[in-house]
Amino acid sequence: MSSSPDPKTYYIETWGCQMNDLDTQRLSGQLTLRGFRRASSEHDADLILLNTCSVREKSEQKMFSELGRLRAAKERGARIGVCGCVAQQEGEAILARAPYVDFVMGPGNVGYLDDVLEGRARVAVEFPDDRRYDWIAIDRPSAVRAQVTIIEGCNKNCTFCIVPTTRGREVSRPMRDILAEVAHAISTGRVEIELLGQTVNAYVCPESSADFSDLLSGVARVAGVARLRFMTSHPSEVTPRMVAAMRANANICRYIHLPVQSGSSSVLRRMKRLYNREKFLSIVAMMREEIPTIRFSTDVIVGFPGESDEDFEQTLSLLEEVRFGSIYAFKYSERPGTASLRLGAPVDDELSTARLNRLFELQARIERETLLAYEGCVVPVLYEGPSRHDPSVASGKSEDNWTVNFHCQDVPAVGTLVDVHVIGAKHHSLFGKAVS
Ligand code: SF4
């Protein structure tokens, strides 16, 4: 621990989704502005922030065991703050369980770090109208990509989901503010923009009523945006206008993360997902018709209360039909205060595990076939730097989000688009040789 006059140090532990990652970048940027310096680990930090996730029970338990471990840091005088979704969900209860915690701050208050640092608040879990989104002070880890929040919170009520509780109702940022942030990120050398939100395509500008398709076209037209991505979309908010904006702007990646959650209409009804199996498949078909090269990834929950063998077979057959490039799949996890708690017990844990394994087996086959189909193709890759596994090999991402490792004669500048001739595929990546 540093003793003054050296700058104070901070350490942030982050769990969960891209929104939490970006909140950590915002917190880090604000602390740097206040003269703090990042510590390499919690052991050297004067201030330790836990930026938590509560999407599954396990993530909450992880936070409390981490807090137990940090008691020692408190004894040496460090300050401890709990942020993120568990902070919002638990609030005061965290102080009751761990009184040595200095403050608790929900996701809506990331822009109000001063209040808790200067002791004006110990538990900050309101959702202020003005979210003080200070984008100049975001500490962006990537040299090529900038993540930009366009909407916070969610107005949907999926019965299994705690996000509307922990992140509040939807608040869209003004489009002019988002465009200014994008232009600023480009001016700092970033070439790829990723628009973020829990339901990113529910975006509506509070000033101009411009919708998500208008925003997509607006950001795509900002000079220097080589690639534009967005997540997470809700199937019921996919519109022909949104797809037309994607098709009309070549720098919008032909890739969409579209959580389906289940392939069974009866499970989707009890999840309150606002679409059934047929509707989801028709959205995929419509997008494929308009943008034939588009690739999909998705989220799936197995073991939702009442999920029958037949329901689960429906999920497997939907994966076969859509052939997602990648999936994020989990066993259903009971979350406090969610409506699904009233839908009966989850499916037996052993059976859920067996279903999850079957799902991963199927997806591994689909992914293998999808990757092998790239052999012999030339794909544009956004060069990000040397491969983590082999510094003599270059690495980057394809438009549809595959990691591509490749050999090249001359190492390109970071952020350059390189055409790569694909020679083969590994588990979750492609490899090849630069052709330009
Ligand atoms: S759309 Fe549903 S699953 Fe997604 S954040 Fe909102 S309530 Fe949760």
CSV table of C-alpha atoms and ligand atoms in Angstrom, one decimal:
chain,number,residue,atom,x,y,z
A,1,MET,CA,0.0,0.0,0.0
A,2,SER,CA,1.3,3.4,-0.9
A,3,SER,CA,1.7,6.0,1.8
A,4,SER,CA,1.0,9.6,0.6
A,5,PRO,CA,2.3,11.7,-1.2
A,6,ASP,CA,2.3,8.9,-3.8
A,7,PRO,CA,-0.9,8.7,-5.8
A,8,LYS,CA,-3.5,6.4,-4.3
A,9,THR,CA,-3.9,3.1,-6.1
A,10,TYR,CA,-7.0,1.2,-7.1
A,11,TYR,CA,-8.0,-2.3,-8.2
A,12,ILE,CA,-11.3,-3.3,-9.8
A,13,GLU,CA,-12.5,-6.9,-10.0
A,14,THR,CA,-15.2,-7.3,-12.7
A,15,TRP,CA,-17.7,-10.1,-13.3
A,16,GLY,CA,-20.5,-10.4,-15.8
A,17,CYS,CA,-21.5,-8.9,-19.2
A,18,GLN,CA,-20.1,-6.2,-21.6
A,19,MET,CA,-22.1,-3.6,-19.7
A,20,ASN,CA,-20.2,-4.3,-16.5
A,21,ASP,CA,-16.9,-4.3,-18.4
A,22,LEU,CA,-17.8,-0.8,-19.7
A,23,ASP,CA,-18.8,0.3,-16.3
A,24,THR,CA,-15.4,-0.8,-15.0
A,25,GLN,CA,-13.8,1.2,-17.8
A,26,ARG,CA,-15.8,4.3,-16.7
A,27,LEU,CA,-14.9,3.8,-13.0
A,28,SER,CA,-11.2,3.3,-14.0
A,29,GLY,CA,-11.3,6.5,-16.1
A,30,GLN,CA,-12.9,8.6,-13.3
A,31,LEU,CA,-10.3,7.3,-10.7
A,32,THR,CA,-7.4,8.1,-13.1
A,33,LEU,CA,-8.9,11.6,-13.5
A,34,ARG,CA,-8.8,11.9,-9.7
A,35,GLY,CA,-5.1,11.0,-9.6
A,36,PHE,CA,-5.5,7.3,-8.7
A,37,ARG,CA,-3.1,4.8,-10.3
A,38,ARG,CA,-4.1,1.3,-11.3
A,39,ALA,CA,-2.6,-1.4,-9.0
A,40,SER,CA,-1.5,-4.7,-10.3
A,41,SER,CA,-3.6,-6.6,-7.7
A,42,GLU,CA,-5.8,-6.0,-4.8
A,43,HIS,CA,-2.8,-6.6,-2.5
A,44,ASP,CA,-1.3,-3.2,-3.6
A,45,ALA,CA,-4.5,-1.3,-3.8
A,46,ASP,CA,-5.7,1.5,-1.5
A,47,LEU,CA,-9.2,1.2,-3.1
A,48,ILE,CA,-10.7,-2.1,-4.1
A,49,LEU,CA,-13.9,-2.2,-6.1
A,50,LEU,CA,-15.9,-5.3,-6.8
A,51,ASN,CA,-18.0,-4.8,-9.9
A,52,THR,CA,-20.5,-7.6,-9.5
A,53,CYS,CA,-23.0,-9.6,-11.6
A,54,SER,CA,-26.2,-11.2,-10.3
A,55,VAL,CA,-27.5,-12.9,-13.5
A,56,ARG,CA,-26.9,-16.3,-11.8
A,57,GLU,CA,-26.7,-17.4,-8.2
A,58,LYS,CA,-23.1,-18.6,-8.5
A,59,SER,CA,-22.0,-15.0,-9.4
A,60,GLU,CA,-23.5,-13.6,-6.2
A,61,GLN,CA,-21.9,-16.3,-4.0
A,62,LYS,CA,-18.5,-15.6,-5.7
A,63,MET,CA,-18.9,-11.9,-4.6
A,64,PHE,CA,-19.6,-12.8,-0.9
A,65,SER,CA,-16.6,-15.2,-0.8
A,66,GLU,CA,-14.4,-12.6,-2.3
A,67,LEU,CA,-15.6,-10.1,0.3
A,68,GLY,CA,-14.6,-12.6,3.0
A,69,ARG,CA,-11.2,-12.8,1.5
A,70,LEU,CA,-10.8,-9.0,1.4
A,71,ARG,CA,-11.3,-8.6,5.2
A,72,ALA,CA,-7.4,-8.7,5.4
A,73,ALA,CA,-7.1,-5.8,3.0
A,74,LYS,CA,-9.4,-3.8,5.3
A,75,GLU,CA,-7.1,-4.5,8.2
A,76,ARG,CA,-4.2,-2.8,6.3
A,77,GLY,CA,-6.4,0.2,5.7
A,78,ALA,CA,-7.7,-0.3,2.2
A,79,ARG,CA,-11.2,0.9,1.2
A,80,ILE,CA,-13.7,-1.6,-0.2
A,81,GLY,CA,-16.6,-0.7,-2.5
A,82,VAL,CA,-19.2,-3.1,-3.9
A,83,CYS,CA,-20.6,-2.0,-7.3
A,84,GLY,CA,-22.7,-3.6,-10.1
A,85,CYS,CA,-25.8,-5.7,-10.0
A,86,VAL,CA,-25.4,-7.4,-6.7
A,87,ALA,CA,-24.9,-4.0,-5.1
A,88,GLN,CA,-28.2,-2.9,-6.6
A,89,GLN,CA,-30.0,-6.2,-5.7
A,90,GLU,CA,-28.7,-6.4,-2.1
A,91,GLY,CA,-28.0,-2.7,-1.1
A,92,GLU,CA,-27.9,-2.3,2.7
A,93,ALA,CA,-27.9,-6.1,3.2
A,94,ILE,CA,-24.3,-6.2,2.0
A,95,LEU,CA,-23.3,-3.9,4.9
A,96,ALA,CA,-25.2,-6.0,7.3
A,97,ARG,CA,-23.3,-9.1,6.1
A,98,ALA,CA,-19.9,-7.4,5.7
A,99,PRO,CA,-19.9,-4.2,7.8
A,100,TYR,CA,-16.3,-3.5,6.8
A,101,VAL,CA,-17.4,-2.6,3.3
A,102,ASP,CA,-17.1,1.1,2.8
A,103,PHE,CA,-19.8,1.7,0.2
A,104,VAL,CA,-22.3,0.0,-2.0
A,105,MET,CA,-23.0,1.6,-5.4
A,106,GLY,CA,-25.5,0.3,-8.0
A,107,PRO,CA,-24.9,0.5,-11.8
A,108,GLY,CA,-27.1,3.6,-12.2
A,109,ASN,CA,-24.6,5.6,-10.0
A,110,VAL,CA,-21.4,4.8,-11.9
A,111,GLY,CA,-21.3,8.5,-12.9
A,112,TYR,CA,-21.6,9.5,-9.2
A,113,LEU,CA,-18.4,7.9,-7.9
A,114,ASP,CA,-17.5,11.1,-6.1
A,115,ASP,CA,-20.5,10.8,-3.8
A,116,VAL,CA,-19.4,7.5,-2.3
A,117,LEU,CA,-15.6,8.3,-2.4
A,118,GLU,CA,-16.2,11.5,-0.5
A,119,GLY,CA,-18.6,9.8,1.9
A,120,ARG,CA,-21.7,11.8,0.9
A,121,ALA,CA,-23.4,8.4,0.4
A,122,ARG,CA,-22.7,4.9,1.7
A,123,VAL,CA,-25.4,3.1,-0.2
A,124,ALA,CA,-26.1,4.6,-3.6
A,125,VAL,CA,-28.8,2.4,-5.4
A,126,GLU,CA,-31.2,5.0,-6.9
A,127,PHE,CA,-31.6,5.3,-10.6
A,128,PRO,CA,-30.9,9.0,-11.2
A,129,ASP,CA,-32.5,10.5,-14.4
A,130,ASP,CA,-29.2,12.1,-15.4
A,131,ARG,CA,-26.8,9.1,-15.5
A,132,ARG,CA,-23.7,11.5,-15.9
A,133,TYR,CA,-22.2,9.4,-18.7
A,134,ASP,CA,-18.8,11.1,-18.8
A,135,TRP,CA,-17.5,9.4,-22.0
A,136,ILE,CA,-14.3,11.5,-22.2
A,137,ALA,CA,-13.1,9.8,-19.1
A,138,ILE,CA,-13.5,6.2,-20.2
A,139,ASP,CA,-10.4,4.1,-19.8
A,140,ARG,CA,-10.7,1.9,-22.9
A,141,PRO,CA,-8.4,-1.2,-22.8
A,142,SER,CA,-8.5,-2.0,-26.5
A,143,ALA,CA,-6.5,0.0,-29.0
A,144,VAL,CA,-8.9,-0.9,-31.9
A,145,ARG,CA,-12.3,-1.2,-30.3
A,146,ALA,CA,-14.5,1.2,-28.3
A,147,GLN,CA,-17.6,0.0,-26.5
A,148,VAL,CA,-20.4,2.7,-26.3
A,149,THR,CA,-23.5,2.4,-24.1
A,150,ILE,CA,-26.5,3.6,-25.9
A,151,ILE,CA,-29.3,2.4,-23.6
A,152,GLU,CA,-29.3,1.3,-20.0
A,153,GLY,CA,-31.8,-0.9,-18.2
A,154,CYS,CA,-34.6,-3.0,-19.7
A,155,ASN,CA,-38.4,-2.6,-20.0
A,156,LYS,CA,-39.0,-6.3,-20.8
A,157,ASN,CA,-40.1,-8.7,-18.0
A,158,CYS,CA,-38.6,-12.1,-18.8
A,159,THR,CA,-39.7,-14.2,-15.9
A,160,PHE,CA,-36.2,-15.6,-15.2
A,161,CYS,CA,-34.3,-12.3,-15.4
A,162,ILE,CA,-33.1,-10.0,-12.6
A,163,VAL,CA,-31.8,-7.2,-14.9
A,164,PRO,CA,-34.8,-5.0,-14.8
A,165,THR,CA,-34.4,-4.9,-11.1
A,166,THR,CA,-30.7,-4.4,-11.0
A,167,ARG,CA,-30.4,-2.0,-14.0
A,168,GLY,CA,-33.8,-0.3,-13.9
A,169,ARG,CA,-36.1,0.8,-16.7
A,170,GLU,CA,-34.7,1.7,-20.1
A,171,VAL,CA,-32.9,5.0,-20.4
A,172,SER,CA,-31.6,5.8,-23.9
A,173,ARG,CA,-28.8,8.4,-24.4
A,174,PRO,CA,-29.3,11.3,-26.8
A,175,MET,CA,-28.2,10.4,-30.3
A,176,ARG,CA,-26.0,13.5,-30.6
A,177,ASP,CA,-24.1,12.5,-27.4
A,178,ILE,CA,-23.5,9.0,-28.8
A,179,LEU,CA,-22.3,10.3,-32.1
A,180,ALA,CA,-19.9,12.7,-30.3
A,181,GLU,CA,-18.6,9.8,-28.2
A,182,VAL,CA,-18.1,7.7,-31.3
A,183,ALA,CA,-16.2,10.5,-33.1
A,184,HIS,CA,-14.0,11.0,-30.0
A,185,ALA,CA,-13.2,7.3,-29.9
A,186,ILE,CA,-12.3,7.4,-33.6
A,187,SER,CA,-10.0,10.4,-33.0
A,188,THR,CA,-8.2,8.3,-30.4
A,189,GLY,CA,-7.3,5.7,-33.0
A,190,ARG,CA,-10.2,3.2,-32.4
A,191,VAL,CA,-11.7,1.8,-35.7
A,192,GLU,CA,-14.4,-0.6,-34.4
A,193,ILE,CA,-17.4,0.6,-32.4
A,194,GLU,CA,-19.6,-1.8,-30.3
A,195,LEU,CA,-22.9,-0.3,-29.3
A,196,LEU,CA,-24.1,-1.8,-26.0
A,197,GLY,CA,-27.4,-2.2,-24.1
A,198,GLN,CA,-29.4,-4.9,-22.4
A,199,THR,CA,-31.9,-4.5,-25.3
A,200,VAL,CA,-29.8,-2.4,-27.6
A,201,ASN,CA,-32.4,-2.4,-30.4
A,202,ALA,CA,-35.1,-0.9,-28.2
A,203,TYR,CA,-33.2,2.3,-28.4
A,204,VAL,CA,-35.1,5.6,-29.0
A,205,CYS,CA,-33.4,9.0,-28.8
A,206,PRO,CA,-35.0,11.0,-26.0
A,207,GLU,CA,-34.5,14.2,-28.0
A,208,SER,CA,-35.3,13.4,-31.6
A,209,SER,CA,-37.2,10.0,-31.3
A,210,ALA,CA,-34.7,8.6,-33.7
A,211,ASP,CA,-34.8,4.8,-33.4
A,212,PHE,CA,-32.1,2.1,-33.5
A,213,SER,CA,-32.0,1.9,-37.3
A,214,ASP,CA,-31.4,5.7,-37.5
A,215,LEU,CA,-28.7,5.4,-34.9
A,216,LEU,CA,-27.0,2.5,-36.7
A,217,SER,CA,-26.9,4.5,-39.9
A,218,GLY,CA,-25.7,7.6,-38.1
A,219,VAL,CA,-22.8,5.8,-36.4
A,220,ALA,CA,-21.9,3.9,-39.5
A,221,ARG,CA,-21.5,7.2,-41.3
A,222,VAL,CA,-19.1,8.6,-38.8
A,223,ALA,CA,-15.7,9.0,-40.6
A,224,GLY,CA,-13.2,6.3,-39.6
A,225,VAL,CA,-15.7,3.7,-38.4
A,226,ALA,CA,-14.3,0.6,-40.1
A,227,ARG,CA,-16.6,-1.8,-38.2
A,228,LEU,CA,-19.8,-1.4,-36.2
A,229,ARG,CA,-21.2,-4.1,-33.9
A,230,PHE,CA,-24.0,-4.1,-31.3
A,231,MET,CA,-25.3,-6.2,-28.5
A,232,THR,CA,-27.5,-7.5,-27.0
A,233,SER,CA,-30.6,-7.4,-29.3
A,234,HIS,CA,-34.1,-8.6,-28.4
A,235,PRO,CA,-35.8,-10.7,-31.1
A,236,SER,CA,-39.1,-8.8,-30.7
A,237,GLU,CA,-37.3,-5.5,-31.4
A,238,VAL,CA,-35.8,-6.7,-34.8
A,239,THR,CA,-37.5,-4.6,-37.5
A,240,PRO,CA,-37.2,-4.5,-41.3
A,241,ARG,CA,-35.9,-0.9,-40.9
A,242,MET,CA,-33.1,-2.2,-38.6
A,243,VAL,CA,-32.2,-4.9,-41.1
A,244,ALA,CA,-32.3,-2.5,-44.0
A,245,ALA,CA,-29.9,-0.2,-42.1
A,246,MET,CA,-27.5,-3.1,-41.6
A,247,ARG,CA,-27.7,-4.1,-45.3
A,248,ALA,CA,-27.2,-0.5,-46.5
A,249,ASN,CA,-24.0,0.1,-44.4
A,250,ALA,CA,-21.2,-2.2,-45.4
A,251,ASN,CA,-19.2,-1.4,-42.2
A,252,ILE,CA,-22.0,-2.8,-40.0
A,253,CYS,CA,-20.8,-6.4,-39.2
A,254,ARG,CA,-22.8,-9.2,-40.7
A,255,TYR,CA,-23.3,-10.7,-37.2
A,256,ILE,CA,-25.9,-10.4,-34.6
A,257,HIS,CA,-26.2,-11.8,-31.0
A,258,LEU,CA,-29.9,-12.8,-30.8
A,259,PRO,CA,-30.8,-14.6,-27.5
A,260,VAL,CA,-33.5,-17.2,-28.2
A,261,GLN,CA,-33.3,-18.8,-24.6
A,262,SER,CA,-35.5,-21.9,-25.7
A,263,GLY,CA,-36.8,-23.6,-28.8
A,264,SER,CA,-40.1,-24.5,-27.2
A,265,SER,CA,-43.0,-22.0,-27.7
A,266,SER,CA,-44.6,-23.2,-24.4
A,267,VAL,CA,-41.4,-22.5,-22.5
A,268,LEU,CA,-41.0,-19.1,-24.3
A,269,ARG,CA,-44.5,-18.2,-23.2
A,270,ARG,CA,-43.7,-18.9,-19.6
A,271,MET,CA,-40.5,-17.0,-19.9
A,272,LYS,CA,-42.5,-14.0,-21.3
A,273,ARG,CA,-40.1,-13.7,-24.2
A,274,LEU,CA,-42.7,-12.0,-26.4
A,275,TYR,CA,-42.1,-14.3,-29.3
A,276,ASN,CA,-42.6,-18.0,-30.0
A,277,ARG,CA,-40.5,-20.6,-31.9
A,278,GLU,CA,-42.1,-19.8,-35.3
A,279,LYS,CA,-41.7,-16.0,-34.8
A,280,PHE,CA,-38.0,-16.4,-33.9
A,281,LEU,CA,-37.4,-18.6,-36.9
A,282,SER,CA,-39.2,-16.1,-39.2
A,283,ILE,CA,-37.0,-13.3,-37.9
A,284,VAL,CA,-33.9,-15.4,-38.7
A,285,ALA,CA,-35.2,-16.2,-42.1
A,286,MET,CA,-36.0,-12.5,-42.8
A,287,MET,CA,-32.5,-11.4,-41.8
A,288,ARG,CA,-30.9,-14.2,-43.9
A,289,GLU,CA,-33.0,-13.2,-46.9
A,290,GLU,CA,-31.9,-9.6,-46.6
A,291,ILE,CA,-28.3,-10.3,-45.6
A,292,PRO,CA,-27.3,-13.8,-46.8
A,293,THR,CA,-23.9,-13.8,-45.1
A,294,ILE,CA,-25.2,-12.8,-41.6
A,295,ARG,CA,-24.1,-15.0,-38.7
A,296,PHE,CA,-26.0,-15.5,-35.5
A,297,SER,CA,-25.0,-16.3,-31.9
A,298,THR,CA,-27.4,-16.8,-29.1
A,299,ASP,CA,-28.2,-17.5,-25.4
A,300,VAL,CA,-30.0,-20.6,-24.2
A,301,ILE,CA,-31.4,-21.6,-20.8
A,302,VAL,CA,-32.0,-25.3,-20.0
A,303,GLY,CA,-33.9,-26.6,-17.1
A,304,PHE,CA,-36.5,-23.8,-16.9
A,305,PRO,CA,-39.3,-24.8,-14.5
A,306,GLY,CA,-41.6,-27.3,-16.3
A,307,GLU,CA,-39.3,-27.9,-19.3
A,308,SER,CA,-40.2,-31.3,-20.6
A,309,ASP,CA,-38.1,-33.7,-22.6
A,310,GLU,CA,-40.2,-32.6,-25.7
A,311,ASP,CA,-39.5,-28.9,-24.9
A,312,PHE,CA,-35.8,-29.6,-24.7
A,313,GLU,CA,-35.8,-31.6,-28.0
A,314,GLN,CA,-37.4,-28.4,-29.5
A,315,THR,CA,-34.4,-26.4,-28.3
A,316,LEU,CA,-32.0,-28.9,-29.9
A,317,SER,CA,-33.9,-29.0,-33.2
A,318,LEU,CA,-33.9,-25.1,-33.3
A,319,LEU,CA,-30.1,-25.1,-32.9
A,320,GLU,CA,-29.9,-27.6,-35.8
A,321,GLU,CA,-32.2,-25.4,-37.9
A,322,VAL,CA,-30.6,-22.0,-37.3
A,323,ARG,CA,-27.0,-23.3,-36.9
A,324,PHE,CA,-25.7,-20.5,-34.6
A,325,GLY,CA,-22.0,-19.8,-34.9
A,326,SER,CA,-21.7,-19.8,-31.1
A,327,ILE,CA,-24.0,-20.1,-28.1
A,328,TYR,CA,-23.9,-19.1,-24.4
A,329,ALA,CA,-25.9,-21.7,-22.6
A,330,PHE,CA,-26.6,-22.1,-18.9
A,331,LYS,CA,-28.8,-24.0,-16.5
A,332,TYR,CA,-31.7,-22.0,-15.2
A,333,SER,CA,-30.8,-20.2,-11.9
A,334,GLU,CA,-33.4,-19.0,-9.5
A,335,ARG,CA,-33.0,-15.2,-9.0
A,336,PRO,CA,-34.6,-13.3,-6.1
A,337,GLY,CA,-37.8,-11.4,-6.9
A,338,THR,CA,-38.2,-12.9,-10.4
A,339,ALA,CA,-41.6,-14.1,-11.6
A,340,SER,CA,-40.3,-17.6,-12.5
A,341,LEU,CA,-40.0,-18.4,-8.8
A,342,ARG,CA,-43.8,-18.8,-8.9
A,343,LEU,CA,-43.6,-21.3,-11.8
A,344,GLY,CA,-42.5,-24.2,-9.7
A,345,ALA,CA,-39.2,-25.9,-9.1
A,346,PRO,CA,-36.5,-25.9,-11.7
A,347,VAL,CA,-35.9,-29.2,-13.5
A,348,ASP,CA,-33.8,-31.7,-11.5
A,349,ASP,CA,-30.2,-30.5,-11.5
A,350,GLU,CA,-28.8,-33.8,-12.8
A,351,LEU,CA,-31.2,-33.8,-15.7
A,352,SER,CA,-30.4,-30.1,-16.4
A,353,THR,CA,-26.7,-31.0,-16.5
A,354,ALA,CA,-27.3,-33.8,-18.9
A,355,ARG,CA,-29.4,-31.6,-21.1
A,356,LEU,CA,-26.7,-28.9,-21.1
A,357,ASN,CA,-24.0,-31.4,-22.0
A,358,ARG,CA,-26.2,-32.7,-24.9
A,359,LEU,CA,-26.7,-29.1,-26.1
A,360,PHE,CA,-22.9,-28.4,-26.0
A,361,GLU,CA,-22.2,-31.6,-27.9
A,362,LEU,CA,-24.6,-30.7,-30.6
A,363,GLN,CA,-23.2,-27.1,-30.8
A,364,ALA,CA,-19.6,-28.3,-30.9
A,365,ARG,CA,-20.5,-30.3,-34.0
A,366,ILE,CA,-22.3,-27.4,-35.6
A,367,GLU,CA,-19.4,-25.0,-34.8
A,368,ARG,CA,-16.9,-27.4,-36.2
A,369,GLU,CA,-18.8,-27.7,-39.5
A,370,THR,CA,-19.2,-24.0,-39.6
A,371,LEU,CA,-15.5,-23.3,-39.1
A,372,LEU,CA,-14.4,-25.9,-41.6
A,373,ALA,CA,-16.6,-24.3,-44.2
A,374,TYR,CA,-14.2,-21.3,-44.1
A,375,GLU,CA,-11.3,-23.3,-45.5
A,376,GLY,CA,-10.1,-21.8,-48.8
A,377,CYS,CA,-12.1,-18.5,-48.2
A,378,VAL,CA,-10.6,-15.1,-47.9
A,379,VAL,CA,-11.9,-13.2,-44.9
A,380,PRO,CA,-11.2,-9.6,-43.9
A,381,VAL,CA,-9.6,-9.5,-40.4
A,382,LEU,CA,-9.3,-6.5,-38.1
A,383,TYR,CA,-5.7,-6.9,-36.9
A,384,GLU,CA,-5.4,-6.4,-33.1
A,385,GLY,CA,-1.8,-7.5,-32.5
A,386,PRO,CA,0.2,-10.7,-32.0
A,387,SER,CA,-1.6,-13.9,-31.1
A,388,ARG,CA,-1.7,-14.5,-27.3
A,389,HIS,CA,-0.5,-18.1,-27.8
A,390,ASP,CA,2.2,-17.4,-30.4
A,391,PRO,CA,3.7,-13.9,-30.6
A,392,SER,CA,5.2,-14.7,-34.1
A,393,VAL,CA,1.6,-15.0,-35.4
A,394,ALA,CA,-0.8,-12.1,-36.1
A,395,SER,CA,-4.3,-12.2,-34.7
A,396,GLY,CA,-7.6,-10.4,-35.1
A,397,LYS,CA,-11.3,-10.8,-35.5
A,398,SER,CA,-13.3,-11.6,-38.6
A,399,GLU,CA,-16.4,-9.6,-39.3
A,400,ASP,CA,-18.5,-12.4,-37.9
A,401,ASN,CA,-16.5,-12.4,-34.7
A,402,TRP,CA,-14.2,-15.4,-35.2
A,403,THR,CA,-10.7,-15.1,-33.9
A,404,VAL,CA,-8.3,-15.5,-36.9
A,405,ASN,CA,-4.6,-16.1,-36.4
A,406,PHE,CA,-2.5,-15.6,-39.5
A,407,HIS,CA,1.0,-15.4,-40.9
A,408,CYS,CA,2.0,-12.2,-42.7
A,409,GLN,CA,5.2,-11.0,-44.2
A,410,ASP,CA,4.9,-7.4,-43.0
A,411,VAL,CA,3.2,-6.8,-39.7
A,412,PRO,CA,0.3,-4.4,-40.3
A,413,ALA,CA,-0.5,-1.5,-38.1
A,414,VAL,CA,-3.0,-2.3,-35.3
A,415,GLY,CA,-6.5,-1.6,-36.5
A,416,THR,CA,-5.8,-2.4,-40.1
A,417,LEU,CA,-8.2,-4.6,-42.1
A,418,VAL,CA,-6.2,-7.5,-43.6
A,419,ASP,CA,-7.5,-10.1,-46.1
A,420,VAL,CA,-6.6,-13.5,-44.9
A,421,HIS,CA,-6.8,-16.7,-46.9
A,422,VAL,CA,-8.1,-19.3,-44.4
A,423,ILE,CA,-6.1,-22.5,-44.4
A,424,GLY,CA,-7.8,-24.3,-41.5
A,425,ALA,CA,-9.8,-24.2,-38.3
A,426,LYS,CA,-9.1,-25.0,-34.6
A,427,HIS,CA,-11.7,-25.4,-31.8
A,428,HIS,CA,-13.1,-21.8,-31.8
A,429,SER,CA,-10.8,-20.0,-34.3
A,430,LEU,CA,-9.5,-19.9,-37.8
A,431,PHE,CA,-5.9,-19.8,-39.1
A,432,GLY,CA,-4.5,-18.6,-42.4
A,433,LYS,CA,-2.1,-16.4,-44.4
A,434,ALA,CA,-2.4,-12.7,-45.2
A,435,VAL,CA,-3.1,-12.2,-49.0
A,436,SER,CA,-2.8,-8.4,-49.0
B,1,SF4,S1,-34.7,-8.7,-22.4
B,1,SF4,FE1,-35.3,-10.1,-20.8
B,1,SF4,S2,-33.4,-11.3,-20.5
B,1,SF4,FE2,-32.8,-9.5,-21.5
B,1,SF4,S3,-32.3,-8.0,-19.9
B,1,SF4,FE3,-34.4,-7.7,-20.4
B,1,SF4,S4,-35.6,-8.9,-19.0
B,1,SF4,FE4,-33.5,-9.7,-19.0
